[in-house]
PDB file of C-alpha atoms in Angstrom:
ATOM      1  CA  SER A1381       0.106  -0.012  -0.133  1.00  0.00           C
ATOM      2  CA  ILE A1382       1.073   3.647   0.094  1.00  0.00           C
ATOM      3  CA  PHE A1383       1.654   3.543   3.677  1.00  0.00           C
ATOM      4  CA  ASP A1384       4.838   0.852   3.111  1.00  0.00           C
ATOM      5  CA  THR A1385       5.904   2.029  -0.288  1.00  0.00           C
ATOM      6  CA  GLU A1386       9.176   3.610  -0.280  1.00  0.00           C
ATOM      7  CA  PRO A1387       8.723   7.463  -0.950  1.00  0.00           C
ATOM      8  CA  PRO A1388      10.248   8.836  -4.494  1.00  0.00           C
ATOM      9  CA  ILE A1389      13.875   8.892  -4.638  1.00  0.00           C
ATOM     10  CA  ILE A1390      15.194  12.045  -6.446  1.00  0.00           C
ATOM     11  CA  ASN A1391      18.137  13.470  -7.639  1.00  0.00           C
ATOM     12  CA  LYS A1392      17.592  17.155  -7.307  1.00  0.00           C
ATOM     13  CA  HIS A1393      19.630  18.494 -10.142  1.00  0.00           C
ATOM     14  CA  LEU A1394      17.968  16.426 -12.549  1.00  0.00           C
ATOM     15  CA  LEU A1395      14.755  17.548 -10.991  1.00  0.00           C
ATOM     16  CA  TYR A1396      15.824  21.194 -11.540  1.00  0.00           C
ATOM     17  CA  LYS A1397      16.157  20.677 -15.342  1.00  0.00           C
ATOM     18  CA  TRP A1398      12.946  18.737 -15.595  1.00  0.00           C
ATOM     19  CA  LEU A1399      11.124  21.687 -13.655  1.00  0.00           C
ATOM     20  CA  SER A1400      12.588  24.252 -15.965  1.00  0.00           C
ATOM     21  CA  ASN A1401      11.577  22.679 -18.907  1.00  0.00           C
ATOM     22  CA  ASN A1402       7.993  21.896 -18.010  1.00  0.00           C
ATOM     23  CA  TYR A1403       6.991  24.904 -15.850  1.00  0.00           C
ATOM     24  CA  ASP A1404       7.273  28.525 -17.187  1.00  0.00           C
ATOM     25  CA  ASN A1405       7.082  29.892 -13.531  1.00  0.00           C
ATOM     26  CA  LEU A1406      10.257  28.055 -12.633  1.00  0.00           C
ATOM     27  CA  ASN A1407      12.388  28.583 -15.594  1.00  0.00           C
ATOM     28  CA  TYR A1408      14.560  30.816 -13.420  1.00  0.00           C
ATOM     29  CA  LYS A1409      17.648  29.510 -11.978  1.00  0.00           C
ATOM     30  CA  PHE A1410      17.058  27.799  -8.399  1.00  0.00           C
ATOM     31  CA  LYS A1411      18.966  29.896  -5.761  1.00  0.00           C
ATOM     32  CA  GLU A1412      18.364  27.470  -2.755  1.00  0.00           C
ATOM     33  CA  SER A1413      16.185  24.477  -1.931  1.00  0.00           C
ATOM     34  CA  SER A1414      15.499  22.073   0.914  1.00  0.00           C
ATOM     35  CA  GLN A1415      13.692  18.908   1.245  1.00  0.00           C
ATOM     36  CA  LEU A1416      10.713  18.871   3.874  1.00  0.00           C
ATOM     37  CA  SER A1417       9.428  16.112   6.053  1.00  0.00           C
ATOM     38  CA  SER A1418       6.955  13.705   4.591  1.00  0.00           C
ATOM     39  CA  GLU A1419       5.863  10.094   5.427  1.00  0.00           C
ATOM     40  CA  ARG A1420       5.444   8.981   1.964  1.00  0.00           C
ATOM     41  CA  ASP A1421       5.844  11.537  -0.684  1.00  0.00           C
ATOM     42  CA  TYR A1422       8.952  13.837  -1.633  1.00  0.00           C
ATOM     43  CA  ASN A1423       8.233  17.831  -0.861  1.00  0.00           C
ATOM     44  CA  LEU A1424      11.097  20.172  -1.910  1.00  0.00           C
ATOM     45  CA  LYS A1425      10.975  23.951  -1.013  1.00  0.00           C
ATOM     46  CA  ILE A1426      12.668  25.923  -3.542  1.00  0.00           C
ATOM     47  CA  ILE A1427      13.677  29.521  -3.912  1.00  0.00           C
ATOM     48  CA  THR A1428      14.055  31.047  -7.650  1.00  0.00           C
ATOM     49  CA  GLU A1429      16.550  33.554  -8.440  1.00  0.00           C
ATOM     50  CA  ASN A1430      13.725  36.171  -8.716  1.00  0.00           C
ATOM     51  CA  ASN A1431      13.033  35.237  -4.911  1.00  0.00           C
ATOM     52  CA  LYS A1432       9.613  33.387  -5.399  1.00  0.00           C
ATOM     53  CA  LYS A1433       9.329  30.420  -3.185  1.00  0.00           C
ATOM     54  CA  TYR A1434       7.509  27.366  -4.220  1.00  0.00           C
ATOM     55  CA  ILE A1435       6.423  23.598  -2.948  1.00  0.00           C
ATOM     56  CA  VAL A1436       7.238  21.120  -5.359  1.00  0.00           C
ATOM     57  CA  LYS A1437       5.285  18.114  -4.264  1.00  0.00           C
ATOM     58  CA  ILE A1438       6.267  14.758  -5.706  1.00  0.00           C
ATOM     59  CA  SER A1439       3.764  11.932  -4.610  1.00  0.00           C
ATOM     60  CA  ASN A1440       4.300   8.465  -3.569  1.00  0.00           C
ATOM     61  CA  PRO A1441       4.359   6.073  -6.806  1.00  0.00           C
ATOM     62  CA  LEU A1442       1.495   4.256  -5.480  1.00  0.00           C
ATOM     63  CA  GLU A1443      -0.532   7.590  -4.845  1.00  0.00           C
ATOM     64  CA  GLU A1444      -3.951   7.406  -6.910  1.00  0.00           C
ATOM     65  CA  TYR A1445      -4.466  10.292  -9.744  1.00  0.00           C
ATOM     66  CA  ASN A1446      -8.000  10.876  -8.559  1.00  0.00           C
ATOM     67  CA  ILE A1447      -6.979  11.487  -5.067  1.00  0.00           C
ATOM     68  CA  LEU A1448      -4.774  14.079  -6.263  1.00  0.00           C
ATOM     69  CA  LEU A1449      -7.261  15.713  -8.543  1.00  0.00           C
ATOM     70  CA  LEU A1450      -9.606  15.742  -5.201  1.00  0.00           C
ATOM     71  CA  GLN A1451      -6.826  17.714  -3.453  1.00  0.00           C
ATOM     72  CA  ASP A1452      -6.351  20.424  -6.451  1.00  0.00           C
ATOM     73  CA  SER A1453     -10.164  20.887  -6.777  1.00  0.00           C
ATOM     74  CA  MET A1454     -10.736  21.304  -3.215  1.00  0.00           C
ATOM     75  CA  LEU A1455      -7.923  23.951  -3.007  1.00  0.00           C
ATOM     76  CA  ASN A1456      -9.290  25.724  -5.938  1.00  0.00           C
ATOM     77  CA  TYR A1457     -12.737  25.644  -4.461  1.00  0.00           C
ATOM     78  CA  LEU A1458     -11.368  27.095  -1.245  1.00  0.00           C
ATOM     79  CA  SER A1459      -9.577  29.881  -3.151  1.00  0.00           C
ATOM     80  CA  LYS A1460     -13.079  31.246  -3.658  1.00  0.00           C
ATOM     81  CA  SER A1461     -14.249  31.072   0.141  1.00  0.00           C
ATOM     82  CA  ILE A1462     -13.834  33.363   3.045  1.00  0.00           C
ATOM     83  CA  ILE A1463     -10.457  32.042   3.760  1.00  0.00           C
ATOM     84  CA  LYS A1464      -8.956  32.008   0.534  1.00  0.00           C
ATOM     85  CA  ASN A1465      -6.043  34.220   1.701  1.00  0.00           C
ATOM     86  CA  LEU A1466      -4.957  31.316   3.916  1.00  0.00           C
ATOM     87  CA  ILE A1467      -5.106  28.629   1.226  1.00  0.00           C
ATOM     88  CA  PRO A1468      -2.184  27.745  -1.080  1.00  0.00           C
ATOM     89  CA  LYS A1469      -3.678  27.432  -4.829  1.00  0.00           C
ATOM     90  CA  PRO A1470      -2.386  24.931  -7.110  1.00  0.00           C
ATOM     91  CA  MET A1471       0.100  26.615  -9.789  1.00  0.00           C
ATOM     92  CA  HIS A1472       0.058  24.083 -12.306  1.00  0.00           C
ATOM     93  CA  ASP A1473      -2.533  23.653 -15.239  1.00  0.00           C
ATOM     94  CA  LYS A1474      -2.126  20.012 -14.986  1.00  0.00           C
ATOM     95  CA  ILE A1475      -0.702  16.926 -12.763  1.00  0.00           C
ATOM     96  CA  LYS A1476       2.423  15.813 -14.528  1.00  0.00           C
ATOM     97  CA  LYS A1477       4.295  12.600 -14.159  1.00  0.00           C
ATOM     98  CA  TYR A1478       8.130  12.518 -13.257  1.00  0.00           C
ATOM     99  CA  LYS A1479      10.147   9.242 -13.108  1.00  0.00           C
ATOM    100  CA  ASP A1480      12.311   8.833  -9.776  1.00  0.00           C
ATOM    101  CA  LEU A1481      15.766   7.093  -9.774  1.00  0.00           C
ATOM    102  CA  LYS A1482      13.945   3.623  -9.672  1.00  0.00           C
ATOM    103  CA  GLY A1483      12.187   4.386 -12.625  1.00  0.00           C
ATOM    104  CA  ARG A1484       8.637   4.820 -11.046  1.00  0.00           C
ATOM    105  CA  ASP A1485       6.160   7.153 -12.241  1.00  0.00           C
ATOM    106  CA  CYS A1486       5.443   9.827  -9.710  1.00  0.00           C
ATOM    107  CA  TYR A1487       2.862  12.682 -10.007  1.00  0.00           C
ATOM    108  CA  VAL A1488       4.119  16.224  -9.762  1.00  0.00           C
ATOM    109  CA  ARG A1489       2.344  19.345  -8.227  1.00  0.00           C
ATOM    110  CA  ILE A1490       3.447  22.870  -7.764  1.00  0.00           C
ATOM    111  CA  LEU A1491       2.293  25.164  -4.775  1.00  0.00           C
ATOM    112  CA  PRO A1492       3.238  28.502  -3.447  1.00  0.00           C
ATOM    113  CA  PHE A1493       5.093  28.403  -0.288  1.00  0.00           C
ATOM    114  CA  ILE A1494       3.243  29.739   3.009  1.00  0.00           C
ATOM    115  CA  GLU A1495       5.631  31.196   5.713  1.00  0.00           C
ATOM    116  CA  GLY A1496       5.219  29.971   9.100  1.00  0.00           C
ATOM    117  CA  ASP A1497       6.190  27.575  11.579  1.00  0.00           C
ATOM    118  CA  ILE A1498       5.074  23.975  12.658  1.00  0.00           C
ATOM    119  CA  PHE A1499       1.956  24.445  15.240  1.00  0.00           C
ATOM    120  CA  ALA A1500       3.618  21.681  17.342  1.00  0.00           C
ATOM    121  CA  HIS A1501       6.218  24.306  18.229  1.00  0.00           C
ATOM    122  CA  ASN A1502       3.803  26.772  19.393  1.00  0.00           C
ATOM    123  CA  GLN A1503       0.758  25.141  20.916  1.00  0.00           C
ATOM    124  CA  ASP A1504       1.067  26.477  24.543  1.00  0.00           C
ATOM    125  CA  ASN A1505       0.091  29.811  22.805  1.00  0.00           C
ATOM    126  CA  LYS A1506      -3.637  29.985  23.872  1.00  0.00           C
ATOM    127  CA  ILE A1507      -4.714  32.833  21.432  1.00  0.00           C
ATOM    128  CA  LEU A1508      -3.255  30.790  18.668  1.00  0.00           C
ATOM    129  CA  CYS A1509      -5.060  27.503  19.714  1.00  0.00           C
ATOM    130  CA  GLN A1510      -8.364  29.469  19.650  1.00  0.00           C
ATOM    131  CA  ASN A1511      -7.456  30.895  16.241  1.00  0.00           C
ATOM    132  CA  LEU A1512      -6.661  27.549  14.944  1.00  0.00           C
ATOM    133  CA  ALA A1513     -10.057  26.307  16.464  1.00  0.00           C
ATOM    134  CA  LYS A1514     -11.844  28.873  14.650  1.00  0.00           C
ATOM    135  CA  PHE A1515     -10.312  28.378  11.228  1.00  0.00           C
ATOM    136  CA  LEU A1516     -10.799  24.676  11.435  1.00  0.00           C
ATOM    137  CA  GLY A1517     -14.647  25.756  11.998  1.00  0.00           C
ATOM    138  CA  ILE A1518     -14.728  27.955   9.141  1.00  0.00           C
ATOM    139  CA  LEU A1519     -12.684  25.348   6.844  1.00  0.00           C
ATOM    140  CA  SER A1520     -15.248  22.756   7.492  1.00  0.00           C
ATOM    141  CA  LYS A1521     -18.230  25.137   6.986  1.00  0.00           C
ATOM    142  CA  SER A1522     -16.627  26.126   3.798  1.00  0.00           C
ATOM    143  CA  LEU A1523     -16.516  22.515   2.591  1.00  0.00           C
ATOM    144  CA  VAL A1524     -20.108  21.816   3.123  1.00  0.00           C
ATOM    145  CA  ASN A1525     -21.353  22.045  -0.398  1.00  0.00           C
ATOM    146  CA  PHE A1526     -17.991  20.760  -1.866  1.00  0.00           C
ATOM    147  CA  LYS A1527     -18.657  17.488  -4.053  1.00  0.00           C
ATOM    148  CA  HIS A1528     -15.804  15.366  -5.672  1.00  0.00           C
ATOM    149  CA  SER A1529     -16.342  11.523  -6.871  1.00  0.00           C
ATOM    150  CA  ALA A1530     -12.835  10.482  -5.495  1.00  0.00           C
ATOM    151  CA  ALA A1531     -13.967  11.367  -2.060  1.00  0.00           C
ATOM    152  CA  HIS A1532     -15.920   8.413  -1.786  1.00  0.00           C
ATOM    153  CA  ARG A1533     -13.552   5.693  -1.002  1.00  0.00           C
ATOM    154  CA  GLU A1534     -12.643   2.962   1.470  1.00  0.00           C
ATOM    155  CA  PHE A1535     -10.272   4.642   3.719  1.00  0.00           C
ATOM    156  CA  ILE A1536      -9.102   3.548   7.305  1.00  0.00           C
ATOM    157  CA  TRP A1537      -9.154   6.895   8.442  1.00  0.00           C
ATOM    158  CA  ASN A1538     -12.643   7.733   7.990  1.00  0.00           C
ATOM    159  CA  SER A1539     -14.197   8.080  11.213  1.00  0.00           C
ATOM    160  CA  SER A1540     -17.592   7.064  10.134  1.00  0.00           C
ATOM    161  CA  ASN A1541     -15.862   3.540   9.400  1.00  0.00           C
ATOM    162  CA  ILE A1542     -14.374   1.720  12.394  1.00  0.00           C
ATOM    163  CA  GLU A1543     -15.188  -1.969  11.330  1.00  0.00           C
ATOM    164  CA  TRP A1544     -11.531  -2.497  10.423  1.00  0.00           C
ATOM    165  CA  ILE A1545     -10.406  -2.073  13.938  1.00  0.00           C
ATOM    166  CA  LYS A1546     -11.775  -5.607  14.890  1.00  0.00           C
ATOM    167  CA  ASN A1547      -9.409  -7.151  12.453  1.00  0.00           C
ATOM    168  CA  ASP A1548      -6.268  -5.792  14.343  1.00  0.00           C
ATOM    169  CA  ILE A1549      -7.817  -5.986  17.910  1.00  0.00           C
ATOM    170  CA  GLY A1550      -5.068  -8.906  18.654  1.00  0.00           C
ATOM    171  CA  LEU A1551      -2.256  -6.356  18.407  1.00  0.00           C
ATOM    172  CA  PHE A1552      -3.452  -5.663  22.096  1.00  0.00           C
ATOM    173  CA  SER A1553      -2.010  -7.943  24.647  1.00  0.00           C
ATOM    174  CA  ASP A1554      -3.701  -5.872  27.643  1.00  0.00           C
ATOM    175  CA  GLN A1555      -7.491  -7.618  28.147  1.00  0.00           C
ATOM    176  CA  SER A1556      -8.457  -4.152  29.768  1.00  0.00           C
ATOM    177  CA  LYS A1557      -7.360  -2.293  26.569  1.00  0.00           C
ATOM    178  CA  ILE A1558      -9.179  -4.817  24.200  1.00  0.00           C
ATOM    179  CA  ASP A1559     -12.581  -4.868  26.628  1.00  0.00           C
ATOM    180  CA  VAL A1560     -12.652  -0.718  26.157  1.00  0.00           C
ATOM    181  CA  ILE A1561     -12.031  -0.994  22.405  1.00  0.00           C
ATOM    182  CA  LYS A1562     -14.754  -3.657  22.031  1.00  0.00           C
ATOM    183  CA  MET A1563     -16.994  -1.548  24.051  1.00  0.00           C
ATOM    184  CA  VAL A1564     -16.350   1.349  21.891  1.00  0.00           C
ATOM    185  CA  ILE A1565     -17.243  -0.686  18.635  1.00  0.00           C
ATOM    186  CA  ASN A1566     -20.369  -2.028  20.029  1.00  0.00           C
ATOM    187  CA  SER A1567     -21.620   1.387  21.181  1.00  0.00           C
ATOM    188  CA  TYR A1568     -20.771   2.598  17.523  1.00  0.00           C
ATOM    189  CA  ASN A1569     -22.530  -0.112  16.029  1.00  0.00           C
ATOM    190  CA  ASN A1570     -25.698   0.122  18.331  1.00  0.00           C
ATOM    191  CA  ASN A1571     -26.195   3.932  18.642  1.00  0.00           C
ATOM    192  CA  ILE A1572     -24.318   5.634  15.788  1.00  0.00           C
ATOM    193  CA  LYS A1573     -23.967   3.424  12.715  1.00  0.00           C
ATOM    194  CA  PRO A1574     -27.885   2.756  12.256  1.00  0.00           C
ATOM    195  CA  MET A1575     -28.339   6.726  12.250  1.00  0.00           C
ATOM    196  CA  LEU A1576     -25.310   7.437   9.845  1.00  0.00           C
ATOM    197  CA  LYS A1577     -27.725   8.381   7.016  1.00  0.00           C
ATOM    198  CA  LYS A1578     -29.571  10.825   8.927  1.00  0.00           C
ATOM    199  CA  PHE A1579     -26.503  12.693  10.058  1.00  0.00           C
ATOM    200  CA  ARG A1580     -25.173  15.725   8.193  1.00  0.00           C
ATOM    201  CA  TYR A1581     -22.120  14.720   5.811  1.00  0.00           C
ATOM    202  CA  SER A1582     -19.547  16.484   4.201  1.00  0.00           C
ATOM    203  CA  ILE A1583     -15.979  16.269   3.186  1.00  0.00           C
ATOM    204  CA  ILE A1584     -13.630  17.711   5.986  1.00  0.00           C
ATOM    205  CA  HIS A1585      -9.955  17.988   6.735  1.00  0.00           C
ATOM    206  CA  GLY A1586      -9.548  14.633   8.691  1.00  0.00           C
ATOM    207  CA  ASP A1587      -6.123  15.052   9.863  1.00  0.00           C
ATOM    208  CA  ALA A1588      -5.445  18.404  11.426  1.00  0.00           C
ATOM    209  CA  ASN A1589      -2.862  17.198  13.883  1.00  0.00           C
ATOM    210  CA  ASN A1590      -0.137  19.618  15.557  1.00  0.00           C
ATOM    211  CA  TYR A1591       2.558  18.398  13.050  1.00  0.00           C
ATOM    212  CA  ASN A1592       0.466  18.751   9.947  1.00  0.00           C
ATOM    213  CA  ILE A1593      -0.255  22.656  10.610  1.00  0.00           C
TER     214      ILE A1593
END
């Protein structure tokens, strides 16, 4: 799966040449670059000679094209919302393929770099926490009417689907923990699952943890 497949292996100098040949806004010489942390992709921050800053996102070889279209479509949709100034807008006309050093096809996207620090380094700031909570609420509200076919998929991090947990419950050796998990699953199946079709439902940002912001 994408979660245990090696991220793209990239030679930066070969990538620079490819970027210059494929994107008009990147035909300047690259003054500086640095690789950013990512579990499964290759993300590179670049600064061009005209001092423009970009993020080159090279996706894991197993990433689905339609999921990337979903992400780009969502960003473009939010660029017309009340939080448009806080949302990076894709800078590519279409998603292109790039072969990594193992010859694997990887999808490439270009985004503007947004200045800032990881929220985890600042989470003791009460006002910042309140602003983040407000922003996430506005983000969810802004996405209420956003639709995309690729959003309807089997995904273990979908909080409305916890059936898969039963298959891995044996990973726990502590019976008290197993009992708690079983209790939660039973409560969900008895009280929540029968009501799902009556709940409001929309696409959300499902992983706004302190190291993702």
